[in-house]
mmCIF file of C-alpha atoms and ligand atoms in Angstrom:
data_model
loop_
_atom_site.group_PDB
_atom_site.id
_atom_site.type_symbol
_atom_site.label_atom_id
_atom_site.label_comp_id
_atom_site.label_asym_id
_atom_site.label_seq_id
_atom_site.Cartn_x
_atom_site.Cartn_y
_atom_site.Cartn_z
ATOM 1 C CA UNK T 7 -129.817 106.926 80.057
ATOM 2 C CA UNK T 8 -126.225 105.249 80.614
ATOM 3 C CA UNK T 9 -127.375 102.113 79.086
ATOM 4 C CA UNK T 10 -128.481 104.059 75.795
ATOM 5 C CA UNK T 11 -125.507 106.377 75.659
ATOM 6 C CA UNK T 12 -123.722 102.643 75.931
ATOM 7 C CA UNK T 13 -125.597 100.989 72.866
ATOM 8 C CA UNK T 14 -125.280 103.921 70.721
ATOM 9 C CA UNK T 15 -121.626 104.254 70.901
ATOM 10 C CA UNK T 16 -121.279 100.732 70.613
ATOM 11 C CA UNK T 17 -123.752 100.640 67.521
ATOM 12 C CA UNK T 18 -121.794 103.300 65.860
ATOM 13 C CA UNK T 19 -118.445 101.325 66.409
ATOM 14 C CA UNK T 20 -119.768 98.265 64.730
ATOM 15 C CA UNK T 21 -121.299 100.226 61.917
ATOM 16 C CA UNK T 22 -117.628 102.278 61.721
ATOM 17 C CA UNK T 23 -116.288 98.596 61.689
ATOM 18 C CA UNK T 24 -118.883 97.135 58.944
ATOM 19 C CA UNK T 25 -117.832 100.331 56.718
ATOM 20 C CA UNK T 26 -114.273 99.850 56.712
ATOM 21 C CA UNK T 27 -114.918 96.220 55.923
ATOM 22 C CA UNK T 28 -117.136 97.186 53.019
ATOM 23 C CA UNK T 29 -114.778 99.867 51.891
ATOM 24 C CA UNK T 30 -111.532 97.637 51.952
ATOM 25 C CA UNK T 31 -113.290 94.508 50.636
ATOM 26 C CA UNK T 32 -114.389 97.355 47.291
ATOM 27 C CA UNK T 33 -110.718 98.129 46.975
ATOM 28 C CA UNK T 34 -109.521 94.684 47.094
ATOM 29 C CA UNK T 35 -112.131 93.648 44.237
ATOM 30 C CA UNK T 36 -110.445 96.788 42.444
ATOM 31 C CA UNK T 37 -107.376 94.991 42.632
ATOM 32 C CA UNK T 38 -106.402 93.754 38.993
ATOM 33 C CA UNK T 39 -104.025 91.171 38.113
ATOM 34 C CA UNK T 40 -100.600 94.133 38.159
ATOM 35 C CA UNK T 41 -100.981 94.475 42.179
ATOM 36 C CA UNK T 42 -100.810 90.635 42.897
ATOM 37 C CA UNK T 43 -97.081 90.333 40.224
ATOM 38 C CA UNK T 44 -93.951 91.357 41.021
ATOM 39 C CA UNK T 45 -92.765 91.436 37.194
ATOM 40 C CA UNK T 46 -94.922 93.584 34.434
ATOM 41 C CA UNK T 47 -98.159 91.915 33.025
ATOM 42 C CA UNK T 48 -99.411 93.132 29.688
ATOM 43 C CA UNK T 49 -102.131 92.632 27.189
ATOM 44 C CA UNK T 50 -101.805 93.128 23.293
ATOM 45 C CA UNK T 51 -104.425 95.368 22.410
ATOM 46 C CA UNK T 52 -105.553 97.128 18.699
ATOM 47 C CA UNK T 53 -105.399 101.154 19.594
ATOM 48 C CA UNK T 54 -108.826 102.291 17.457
ATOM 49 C CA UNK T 55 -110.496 99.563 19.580
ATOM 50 C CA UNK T 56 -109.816 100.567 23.238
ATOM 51 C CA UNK T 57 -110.044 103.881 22.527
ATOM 52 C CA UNK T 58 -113.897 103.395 21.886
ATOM 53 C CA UNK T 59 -114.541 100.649 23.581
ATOM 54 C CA UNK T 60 -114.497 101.732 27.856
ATOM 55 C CA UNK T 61 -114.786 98.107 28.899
ATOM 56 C CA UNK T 62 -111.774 97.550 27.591
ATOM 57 C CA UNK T 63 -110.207 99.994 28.410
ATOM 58 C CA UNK T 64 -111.299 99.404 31.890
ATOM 59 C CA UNK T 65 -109.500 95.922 31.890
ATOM 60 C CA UNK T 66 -106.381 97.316 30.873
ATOM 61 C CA UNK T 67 -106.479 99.747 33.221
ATOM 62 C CA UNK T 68 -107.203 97.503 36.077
ATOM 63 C CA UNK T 69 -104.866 94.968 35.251
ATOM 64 C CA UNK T 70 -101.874 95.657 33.150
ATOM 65 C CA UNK T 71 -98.662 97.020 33.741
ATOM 66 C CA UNK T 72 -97.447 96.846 29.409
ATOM 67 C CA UNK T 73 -99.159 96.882 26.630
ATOM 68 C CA UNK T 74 -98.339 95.499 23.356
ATOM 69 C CA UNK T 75 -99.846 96.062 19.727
ATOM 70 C CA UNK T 76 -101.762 93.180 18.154
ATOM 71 C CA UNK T 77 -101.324 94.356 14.608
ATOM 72 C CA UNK T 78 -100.822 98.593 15.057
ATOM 73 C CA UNK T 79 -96.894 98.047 14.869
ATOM 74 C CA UNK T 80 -96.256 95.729 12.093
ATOM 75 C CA UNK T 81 -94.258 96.798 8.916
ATOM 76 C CA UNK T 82 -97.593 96.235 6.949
ATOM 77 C CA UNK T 83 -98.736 99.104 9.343
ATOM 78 C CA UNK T 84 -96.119 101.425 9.562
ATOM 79 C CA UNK T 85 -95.040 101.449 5.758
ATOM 80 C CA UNK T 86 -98.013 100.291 3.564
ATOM 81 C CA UNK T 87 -96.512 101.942 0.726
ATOM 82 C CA UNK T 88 -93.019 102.934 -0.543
ATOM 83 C CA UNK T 89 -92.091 106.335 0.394
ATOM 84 C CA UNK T 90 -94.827 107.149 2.802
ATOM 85 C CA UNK T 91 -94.845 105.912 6.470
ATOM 86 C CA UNK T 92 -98.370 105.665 8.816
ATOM 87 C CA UNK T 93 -97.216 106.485 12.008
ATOM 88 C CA UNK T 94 -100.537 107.662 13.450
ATOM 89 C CA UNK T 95 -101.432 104.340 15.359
ATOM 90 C CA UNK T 96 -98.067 103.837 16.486
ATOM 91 C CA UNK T 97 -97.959 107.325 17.829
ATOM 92 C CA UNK T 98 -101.443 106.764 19.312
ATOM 93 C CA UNK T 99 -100.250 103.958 21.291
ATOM 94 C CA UNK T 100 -97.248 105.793 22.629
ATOM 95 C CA UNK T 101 -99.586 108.573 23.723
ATOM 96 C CA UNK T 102 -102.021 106.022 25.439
ATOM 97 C CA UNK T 103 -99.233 104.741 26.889
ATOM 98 C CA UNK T 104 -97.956 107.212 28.526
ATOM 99 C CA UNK T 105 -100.958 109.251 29.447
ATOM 100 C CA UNK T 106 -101.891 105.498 31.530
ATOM 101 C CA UNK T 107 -98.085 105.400 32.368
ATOM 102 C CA UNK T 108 -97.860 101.859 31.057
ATOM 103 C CA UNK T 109 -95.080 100.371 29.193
ATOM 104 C CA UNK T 110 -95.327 100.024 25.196
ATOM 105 C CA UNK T 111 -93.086 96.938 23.760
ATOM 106 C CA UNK T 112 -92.713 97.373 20.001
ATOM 107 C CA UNK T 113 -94.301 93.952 18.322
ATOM 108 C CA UNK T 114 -92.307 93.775 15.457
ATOM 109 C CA UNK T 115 -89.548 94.883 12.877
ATOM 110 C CA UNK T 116 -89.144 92.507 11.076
ATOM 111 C CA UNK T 117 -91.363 89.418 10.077
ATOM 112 C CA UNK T 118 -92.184 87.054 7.324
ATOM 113 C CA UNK T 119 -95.776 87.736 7.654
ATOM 114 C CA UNK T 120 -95.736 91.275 8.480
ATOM 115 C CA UNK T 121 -93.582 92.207 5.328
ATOM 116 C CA UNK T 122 -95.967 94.383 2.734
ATOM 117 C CA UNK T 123 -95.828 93.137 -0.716
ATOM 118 C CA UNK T 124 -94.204 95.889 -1.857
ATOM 119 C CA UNK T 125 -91.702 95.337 -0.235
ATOM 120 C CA UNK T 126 -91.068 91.592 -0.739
ATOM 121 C CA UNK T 127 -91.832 92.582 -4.634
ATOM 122 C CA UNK T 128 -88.714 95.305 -4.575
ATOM 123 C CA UNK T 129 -86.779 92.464 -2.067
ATOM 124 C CA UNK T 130 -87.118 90.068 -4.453
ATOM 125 C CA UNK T 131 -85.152 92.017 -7.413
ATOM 126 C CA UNK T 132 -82.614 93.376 -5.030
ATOM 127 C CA UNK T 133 -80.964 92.506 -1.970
ATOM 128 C CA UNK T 134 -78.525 95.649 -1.958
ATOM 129 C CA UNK T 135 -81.686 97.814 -1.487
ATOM 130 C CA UNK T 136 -83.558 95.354 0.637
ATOM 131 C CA UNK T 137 -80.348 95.747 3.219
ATOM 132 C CA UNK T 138 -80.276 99.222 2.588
ATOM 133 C CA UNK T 139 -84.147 99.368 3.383
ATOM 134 C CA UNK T 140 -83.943 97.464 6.368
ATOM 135 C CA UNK T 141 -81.118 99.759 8.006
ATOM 136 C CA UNK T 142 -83.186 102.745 7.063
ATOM 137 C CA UNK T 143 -86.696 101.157 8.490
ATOM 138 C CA UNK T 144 -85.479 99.914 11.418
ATOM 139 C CA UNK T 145 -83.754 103.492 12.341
ATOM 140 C CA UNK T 146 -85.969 105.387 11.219
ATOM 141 C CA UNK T 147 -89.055 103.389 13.159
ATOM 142 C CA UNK T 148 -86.609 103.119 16.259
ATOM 143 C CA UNK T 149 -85.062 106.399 16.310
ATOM 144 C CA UNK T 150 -88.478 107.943 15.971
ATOM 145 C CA UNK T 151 -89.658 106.368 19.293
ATOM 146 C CA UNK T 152 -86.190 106.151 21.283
ATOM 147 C CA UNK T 153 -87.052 106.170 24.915
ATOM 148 C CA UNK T 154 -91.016 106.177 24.331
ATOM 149 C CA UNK T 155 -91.195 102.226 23.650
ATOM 150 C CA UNK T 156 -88.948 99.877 25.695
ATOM 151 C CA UNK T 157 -88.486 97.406 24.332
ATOM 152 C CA UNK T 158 -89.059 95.307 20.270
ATOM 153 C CA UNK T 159 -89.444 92.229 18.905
ATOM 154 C CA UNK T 160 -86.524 92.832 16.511
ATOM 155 C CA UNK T 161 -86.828 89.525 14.818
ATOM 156 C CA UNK T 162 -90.147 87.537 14.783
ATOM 157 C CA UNK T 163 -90.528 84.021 14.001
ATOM 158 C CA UNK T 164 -87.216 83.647 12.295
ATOM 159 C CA UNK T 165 -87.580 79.869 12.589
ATOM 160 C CA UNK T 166 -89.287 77.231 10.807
ATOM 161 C CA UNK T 167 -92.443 76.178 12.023
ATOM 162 C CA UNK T 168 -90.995 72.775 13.194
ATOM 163 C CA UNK T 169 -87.515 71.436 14.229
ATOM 164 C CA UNK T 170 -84.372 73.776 14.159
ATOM 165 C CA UNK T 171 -83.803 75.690 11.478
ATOM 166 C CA UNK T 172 -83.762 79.264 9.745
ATOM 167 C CA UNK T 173 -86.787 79.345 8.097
ATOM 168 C CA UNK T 174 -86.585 80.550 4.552
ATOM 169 C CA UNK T 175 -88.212 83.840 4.158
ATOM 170 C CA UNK T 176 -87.188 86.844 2.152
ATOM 171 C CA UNK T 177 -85.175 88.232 4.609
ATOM 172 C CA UNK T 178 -83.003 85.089 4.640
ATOM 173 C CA UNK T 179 -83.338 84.209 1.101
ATOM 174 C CA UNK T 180 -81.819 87.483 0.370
ATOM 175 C CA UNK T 181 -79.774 88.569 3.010
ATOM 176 C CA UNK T 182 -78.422 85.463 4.678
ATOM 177 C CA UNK T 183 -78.980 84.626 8.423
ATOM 178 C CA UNK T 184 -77.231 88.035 8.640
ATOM 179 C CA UNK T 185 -80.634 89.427 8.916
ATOM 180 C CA UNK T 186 -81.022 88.631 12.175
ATOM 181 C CA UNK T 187 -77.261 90.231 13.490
ATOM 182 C CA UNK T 188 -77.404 92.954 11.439
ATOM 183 C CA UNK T 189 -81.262 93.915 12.307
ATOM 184 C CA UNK T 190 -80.357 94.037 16.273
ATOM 185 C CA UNK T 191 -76.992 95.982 15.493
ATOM 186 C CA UNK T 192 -79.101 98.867 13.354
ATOM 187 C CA UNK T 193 -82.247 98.849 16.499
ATOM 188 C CA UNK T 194 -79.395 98.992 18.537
ATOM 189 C CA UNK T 195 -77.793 101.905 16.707
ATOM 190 C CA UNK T 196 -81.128 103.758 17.063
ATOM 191 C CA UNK T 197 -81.765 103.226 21.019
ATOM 192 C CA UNK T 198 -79.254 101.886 22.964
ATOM 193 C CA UNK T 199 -81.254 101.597 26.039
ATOM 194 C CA UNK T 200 -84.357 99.343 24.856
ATOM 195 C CA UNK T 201 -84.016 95.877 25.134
ATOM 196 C CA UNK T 202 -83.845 94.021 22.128
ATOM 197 C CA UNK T 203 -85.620 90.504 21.242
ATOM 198 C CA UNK T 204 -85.995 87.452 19.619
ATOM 199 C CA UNK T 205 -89.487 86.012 19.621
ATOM 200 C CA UNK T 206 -90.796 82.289 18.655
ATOM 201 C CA UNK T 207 -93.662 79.998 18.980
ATOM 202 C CA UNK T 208 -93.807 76.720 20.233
ATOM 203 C CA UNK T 209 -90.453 76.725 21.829
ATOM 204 C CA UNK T 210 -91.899 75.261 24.746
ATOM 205 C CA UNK T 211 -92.990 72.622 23.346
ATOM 206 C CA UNK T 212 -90.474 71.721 20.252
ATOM 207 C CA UNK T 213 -87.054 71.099 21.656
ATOM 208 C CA UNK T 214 -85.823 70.967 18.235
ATOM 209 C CA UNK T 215 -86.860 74.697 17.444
ATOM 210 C CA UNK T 216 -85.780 75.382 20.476
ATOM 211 C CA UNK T 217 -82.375 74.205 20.663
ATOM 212 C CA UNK T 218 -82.038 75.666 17.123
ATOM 213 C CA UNK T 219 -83.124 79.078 18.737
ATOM 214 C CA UNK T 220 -80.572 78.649 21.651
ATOM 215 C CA UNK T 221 -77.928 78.012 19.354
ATOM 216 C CA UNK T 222 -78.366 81.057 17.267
ATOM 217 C CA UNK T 223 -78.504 83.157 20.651
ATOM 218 C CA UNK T 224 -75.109 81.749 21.490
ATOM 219 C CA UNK T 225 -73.870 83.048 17.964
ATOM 220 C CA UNK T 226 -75.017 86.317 18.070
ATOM 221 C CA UNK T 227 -74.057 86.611 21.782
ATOM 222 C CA UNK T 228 -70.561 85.359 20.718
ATOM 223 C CA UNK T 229 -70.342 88.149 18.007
ATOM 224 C CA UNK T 230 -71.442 90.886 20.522
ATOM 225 C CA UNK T 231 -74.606 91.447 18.837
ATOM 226 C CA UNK T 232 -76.826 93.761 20.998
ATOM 227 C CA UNK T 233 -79.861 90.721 21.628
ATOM 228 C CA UNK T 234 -80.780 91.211 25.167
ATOM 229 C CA UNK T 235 -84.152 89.165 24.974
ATOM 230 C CA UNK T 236 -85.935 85.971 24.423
ATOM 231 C CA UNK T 237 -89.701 86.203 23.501
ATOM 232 C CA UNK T 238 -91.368 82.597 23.851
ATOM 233 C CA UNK T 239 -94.962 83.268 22.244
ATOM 234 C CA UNK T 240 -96.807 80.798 24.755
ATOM 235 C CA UNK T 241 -99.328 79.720 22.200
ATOM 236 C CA UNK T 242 -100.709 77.107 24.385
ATOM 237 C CA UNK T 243 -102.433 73.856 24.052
ATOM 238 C CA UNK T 244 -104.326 71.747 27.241
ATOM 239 C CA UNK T 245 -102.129 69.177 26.151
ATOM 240 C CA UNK T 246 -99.311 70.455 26.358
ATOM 241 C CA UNK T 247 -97.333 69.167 29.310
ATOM 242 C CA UNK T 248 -96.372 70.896 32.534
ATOM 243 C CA UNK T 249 -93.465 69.610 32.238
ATOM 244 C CA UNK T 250 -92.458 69.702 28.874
ATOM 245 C CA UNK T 251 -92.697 73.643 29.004
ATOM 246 C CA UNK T 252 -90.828 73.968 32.900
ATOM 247 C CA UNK T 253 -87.946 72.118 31.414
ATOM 248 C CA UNK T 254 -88.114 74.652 28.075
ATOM 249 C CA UNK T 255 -88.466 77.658 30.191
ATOM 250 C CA UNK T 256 -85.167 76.778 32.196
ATOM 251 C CA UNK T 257 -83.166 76.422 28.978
ATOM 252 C CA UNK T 258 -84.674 79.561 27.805
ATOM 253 C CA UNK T 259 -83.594 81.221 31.278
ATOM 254 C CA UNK T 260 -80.453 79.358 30.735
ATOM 255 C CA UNK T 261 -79.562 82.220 28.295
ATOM 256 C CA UNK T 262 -79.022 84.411 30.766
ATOM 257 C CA UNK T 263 -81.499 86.902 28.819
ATOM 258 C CA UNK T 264 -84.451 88.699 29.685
ATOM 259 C CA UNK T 265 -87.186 86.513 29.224
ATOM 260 C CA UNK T 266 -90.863 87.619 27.761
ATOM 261 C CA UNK T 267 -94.136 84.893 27.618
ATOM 262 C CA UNK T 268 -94.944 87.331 24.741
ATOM 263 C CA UNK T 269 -98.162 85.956 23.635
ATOM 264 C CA UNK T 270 -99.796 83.842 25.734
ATOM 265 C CA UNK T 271 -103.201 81.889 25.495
ATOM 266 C CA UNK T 272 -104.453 78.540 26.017
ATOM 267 C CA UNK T 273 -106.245 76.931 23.786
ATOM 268 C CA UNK T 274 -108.830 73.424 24.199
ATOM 269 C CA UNK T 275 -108.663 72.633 20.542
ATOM 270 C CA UNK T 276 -105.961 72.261 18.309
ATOM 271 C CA UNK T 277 -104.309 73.040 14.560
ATOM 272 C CA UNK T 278 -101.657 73.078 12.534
ATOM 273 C CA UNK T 279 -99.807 76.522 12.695
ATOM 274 C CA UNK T 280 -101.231 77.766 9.479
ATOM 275 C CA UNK T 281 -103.786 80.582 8.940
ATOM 276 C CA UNK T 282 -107.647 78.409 8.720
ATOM 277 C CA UNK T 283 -105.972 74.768 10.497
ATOM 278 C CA UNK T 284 -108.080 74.423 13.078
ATOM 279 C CA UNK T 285 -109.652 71.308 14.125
ATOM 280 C CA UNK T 286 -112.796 71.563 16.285
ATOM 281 C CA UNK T 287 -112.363 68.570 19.130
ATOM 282 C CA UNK T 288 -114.808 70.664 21.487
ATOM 283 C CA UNK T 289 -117.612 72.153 20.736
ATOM 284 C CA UNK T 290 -118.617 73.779 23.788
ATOM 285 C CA UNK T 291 -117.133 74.687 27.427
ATOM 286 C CA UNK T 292 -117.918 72.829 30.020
ATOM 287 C CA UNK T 293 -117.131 74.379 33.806
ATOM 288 C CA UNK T 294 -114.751 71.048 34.078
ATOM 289 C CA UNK T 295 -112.891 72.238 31.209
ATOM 290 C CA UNK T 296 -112.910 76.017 32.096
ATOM 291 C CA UNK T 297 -111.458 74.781 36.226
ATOM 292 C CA UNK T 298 -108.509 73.250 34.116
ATOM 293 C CA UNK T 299 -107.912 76.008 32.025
ATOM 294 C CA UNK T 300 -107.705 77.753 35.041
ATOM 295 C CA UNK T 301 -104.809 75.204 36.569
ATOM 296 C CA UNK T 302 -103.085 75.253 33.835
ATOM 297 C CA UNK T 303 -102.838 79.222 33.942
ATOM 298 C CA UNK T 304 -102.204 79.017 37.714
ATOM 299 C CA UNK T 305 -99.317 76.370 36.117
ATOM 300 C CA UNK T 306 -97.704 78.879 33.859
ATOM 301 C CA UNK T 307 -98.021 81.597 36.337
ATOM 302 C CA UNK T 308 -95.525 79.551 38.776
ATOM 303 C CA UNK T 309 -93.598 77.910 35.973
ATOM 304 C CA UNK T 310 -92.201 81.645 35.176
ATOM 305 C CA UNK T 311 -91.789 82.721 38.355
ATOM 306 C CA UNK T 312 -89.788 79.498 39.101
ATOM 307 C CA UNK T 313 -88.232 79.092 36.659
ATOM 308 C CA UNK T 314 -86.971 82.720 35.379
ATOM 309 C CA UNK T 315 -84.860 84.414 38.306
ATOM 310 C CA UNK T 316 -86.265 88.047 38.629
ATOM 311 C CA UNK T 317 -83.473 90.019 37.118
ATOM 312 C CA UNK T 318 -84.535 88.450 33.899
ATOM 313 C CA UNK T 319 -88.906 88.853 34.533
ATOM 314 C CA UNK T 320 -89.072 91.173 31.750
ATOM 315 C CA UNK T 321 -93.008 89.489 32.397
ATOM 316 C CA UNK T 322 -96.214 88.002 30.614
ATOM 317 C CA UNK T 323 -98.364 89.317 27.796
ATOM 318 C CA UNK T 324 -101.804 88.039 27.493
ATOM 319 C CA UNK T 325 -102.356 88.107 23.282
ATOM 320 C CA UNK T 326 -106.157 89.269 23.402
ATOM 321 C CA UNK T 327 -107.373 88.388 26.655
ATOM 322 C CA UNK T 328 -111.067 88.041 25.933
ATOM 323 C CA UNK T 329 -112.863 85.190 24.356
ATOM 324 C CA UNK T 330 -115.418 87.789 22.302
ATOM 325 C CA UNK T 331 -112.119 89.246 20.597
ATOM 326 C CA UNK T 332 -109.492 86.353 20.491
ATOM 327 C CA UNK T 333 -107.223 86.020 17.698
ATOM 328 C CA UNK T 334 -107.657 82.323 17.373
ATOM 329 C CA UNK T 335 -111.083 82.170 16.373
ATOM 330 C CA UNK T 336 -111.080 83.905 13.007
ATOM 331 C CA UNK T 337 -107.289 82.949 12.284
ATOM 332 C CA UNK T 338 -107.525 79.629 12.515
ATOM 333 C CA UNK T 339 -111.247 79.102 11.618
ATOM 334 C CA UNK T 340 -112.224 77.673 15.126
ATOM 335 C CA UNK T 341 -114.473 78.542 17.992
ATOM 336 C CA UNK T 342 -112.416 78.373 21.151
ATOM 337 C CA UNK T 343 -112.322 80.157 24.432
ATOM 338 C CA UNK T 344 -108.496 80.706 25.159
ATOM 339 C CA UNK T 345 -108.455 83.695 27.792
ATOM 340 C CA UNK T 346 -108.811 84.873 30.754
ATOM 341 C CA UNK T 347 -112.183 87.021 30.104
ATOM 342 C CA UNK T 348 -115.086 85.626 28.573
ATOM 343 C CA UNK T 349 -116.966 86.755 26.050
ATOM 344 C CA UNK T 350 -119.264 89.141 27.989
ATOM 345 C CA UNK T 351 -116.136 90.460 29.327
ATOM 346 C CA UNK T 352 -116.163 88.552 32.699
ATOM 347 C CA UNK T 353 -113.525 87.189 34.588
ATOM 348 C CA UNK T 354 -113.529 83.261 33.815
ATOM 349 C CA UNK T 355 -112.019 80.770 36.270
ATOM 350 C CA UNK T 356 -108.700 81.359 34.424
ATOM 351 C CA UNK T 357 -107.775 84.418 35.715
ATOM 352 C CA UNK T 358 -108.732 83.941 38.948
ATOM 353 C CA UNK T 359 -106.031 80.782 38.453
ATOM 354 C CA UNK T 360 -103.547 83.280 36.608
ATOM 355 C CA UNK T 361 -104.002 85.584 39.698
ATOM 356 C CA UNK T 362 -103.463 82.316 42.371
ATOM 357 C CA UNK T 363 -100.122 81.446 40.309
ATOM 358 C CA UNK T 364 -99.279 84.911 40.557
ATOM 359 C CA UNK T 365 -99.443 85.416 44.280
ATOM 360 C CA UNK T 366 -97.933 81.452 45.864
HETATM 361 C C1 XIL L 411 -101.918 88.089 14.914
HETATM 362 C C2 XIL L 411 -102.982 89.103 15.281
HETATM 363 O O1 XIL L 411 -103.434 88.863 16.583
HETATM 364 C C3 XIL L 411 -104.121 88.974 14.300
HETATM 365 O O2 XIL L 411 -105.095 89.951 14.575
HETATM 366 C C4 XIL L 411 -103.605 89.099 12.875
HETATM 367 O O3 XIL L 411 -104.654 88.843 11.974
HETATM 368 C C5 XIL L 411 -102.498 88.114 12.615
HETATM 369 O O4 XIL L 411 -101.488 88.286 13.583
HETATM 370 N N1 XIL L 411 -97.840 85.448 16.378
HETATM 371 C C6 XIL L 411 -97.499 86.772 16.342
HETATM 372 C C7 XIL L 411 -98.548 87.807 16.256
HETATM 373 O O5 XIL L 411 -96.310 87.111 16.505
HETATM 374 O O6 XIL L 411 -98.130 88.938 15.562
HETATM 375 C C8 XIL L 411 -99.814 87.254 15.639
HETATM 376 O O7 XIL L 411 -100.815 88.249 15.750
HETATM 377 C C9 XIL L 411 -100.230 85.971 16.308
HETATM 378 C C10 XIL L 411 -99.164 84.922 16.175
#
């Protein structure tokens, strides 16, 4: 009778035991990338889209600590039309936000592409009311969401594609390098407690943009203009080297500003920076290729935590982070498979790297 008593207590022990196990090895695989980073992780995401889509909402959720808008928050968005701003997206986003308590970065005021053609038509004849405009848009798109998004791109790809300098838009053209100055002075003006960047591509990997882009910093940071960001967009190629973008990152870091890997993807293929360039050199994934993508993720993961001391982690931001919705594919007229999700909305060997790079 002992001897049962005995093996029944011990039996429900180990069973006691085996559910715990079960129960803490559940909420480990409910762990999403945010729990193993010290710094905020984020994902760019289009607002009509994860609200009907629960997946994806699911890996936002899981994972992300920031979210930014793919599209929702460009000036093509937010004033389509003179007279008449669309602020329902926006103000969707800031509710999803909230309700998920994540935090919203404003992607962007001002940007060559993201310009309507109204505006660049109106621009065009007259620079005292393109200034005037630009004051007015950025306060009036700032003021209206002072305290409710943290942070903007205030100027967006303000460089040329290659080498080091201003690249000739209509905001230059017509306005002057001022632009850039007077643009962070007027967000500024309208929240004085978001921070307030510059964002680029391929500074990690073109040390002439990139010097170009430090030396502008040091100008505006010499004339007290409010800039307390640097956005590298982390547009990333296989081949691009290790230690070609450490060596970028510490210069960037150098700054002394907060630093954002804004957009970040990886890409096997390649192109030429304009809208339909891509060049197909891989047809197909192979698990070889998908184990590197996964280093080099792991690779960026350290390089930033390395490489950017912590006050200045303002974090990473996957741009689409599943192959079935990438923005690469359509834009540049390839088939690639640059993120951390596949296309059935699994994790692929690159975020389990990502989460490795996180954690060492
Ligand atoms: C891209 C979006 O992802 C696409 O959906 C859109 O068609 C074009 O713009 N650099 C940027 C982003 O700063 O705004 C771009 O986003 C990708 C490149």
């Amino acid at each position: 009778m002992q001897k049962t008593a005995a093996a029944y207590s011990t039996l429900m022990i180990l069973s006691l035991i085996f559910f715990i196990g079960c129960v803490s090895e559940k909420s480990e695989e409910k762990k999403g990338l945010k729990d193993f980073s010290s710094f905020p992780i984020g994902g760019a995401v289009e607002i009509r889209q994860v609200l009907q889509d629960t997946a994806l909402e699911a890996i936002i959720l899981e994972n992300f600590t920031s979210i930014t808008a793919t599209s929702d928050m460009k000036m093509y968005a937010i004033a389509p039309e003179e007279g008449n701003y669309k602020w329902d997206r926006a103000d969707s986003l800031v509710a999803f936000s909230q309700r998920n308590d994540l935090r919203l970065f404003g992607h962007t005021l001002v940007w060559h592409s993201g310009t309507p053609r109204w505006v660049f038509q109106k621009g065009t004849e007259d620079s005292l009311w393109l200034d005037d405009f630009l004051k007015t848009y950025i306060q009036d798109y700032v003021g209206r969401y002072k305290g409710k998004v943290a942070a903007w791109d205030v100027v967006n790809e303000g460089f040329d594609t290659q080498g080091g300098e201003y690249r000739k838009t209509l905001w230059y053209n017509k306005l002057g390098k001022e632009y850039i100055a007077n643009a962070f002075r007027y967000a500024h003006e309208a929240d004085p407690e978001a921070d307030l960047f510059y964002n680029d591509f391929n500074l990690e990997r073109d040390t002439a943009k990139l010097n170009g882009v430090l030396k502008m910093i040091e100008e505006l940071k010499a004339d007290d203009v409010p800039i307390t960001g640097l956005g590298v967009q982390m547009h990333l190629r296989m081949d691009i080297p290790d230690s070609l973008i450490r060596e970028s990152v510490r210069k960037m870091a150098a700054t002394g500003l907060k630093i954002h890997f804004s957009e970040l993807d990886i890409i096997f293929n390649t192109h030429d920076d304009t809208r339909g360039g891509g060049e197909q050199l891989y047809s197909s994934v192979t698990p070889k290729m998908l184990e590197q993508q996964a280093q080099k993720y792991e690779m960026v993961a350290k390089i930033y935590k390395e490489e950017v001391p912590v006050s200045q982690q303002f974090g990473i931001t996957f741009w689409d982070f599943t192959d079935r919705d990438t923005w690469i594919n359509p834009f540049f007229d390839l088939k690639d498979w640059p993120t951390i999700y596949d296309e059935k909305l699994e994790p692929k060997p690159a975020y389990f790297g990502f989460r490795k790079g996180l954690s060492e």
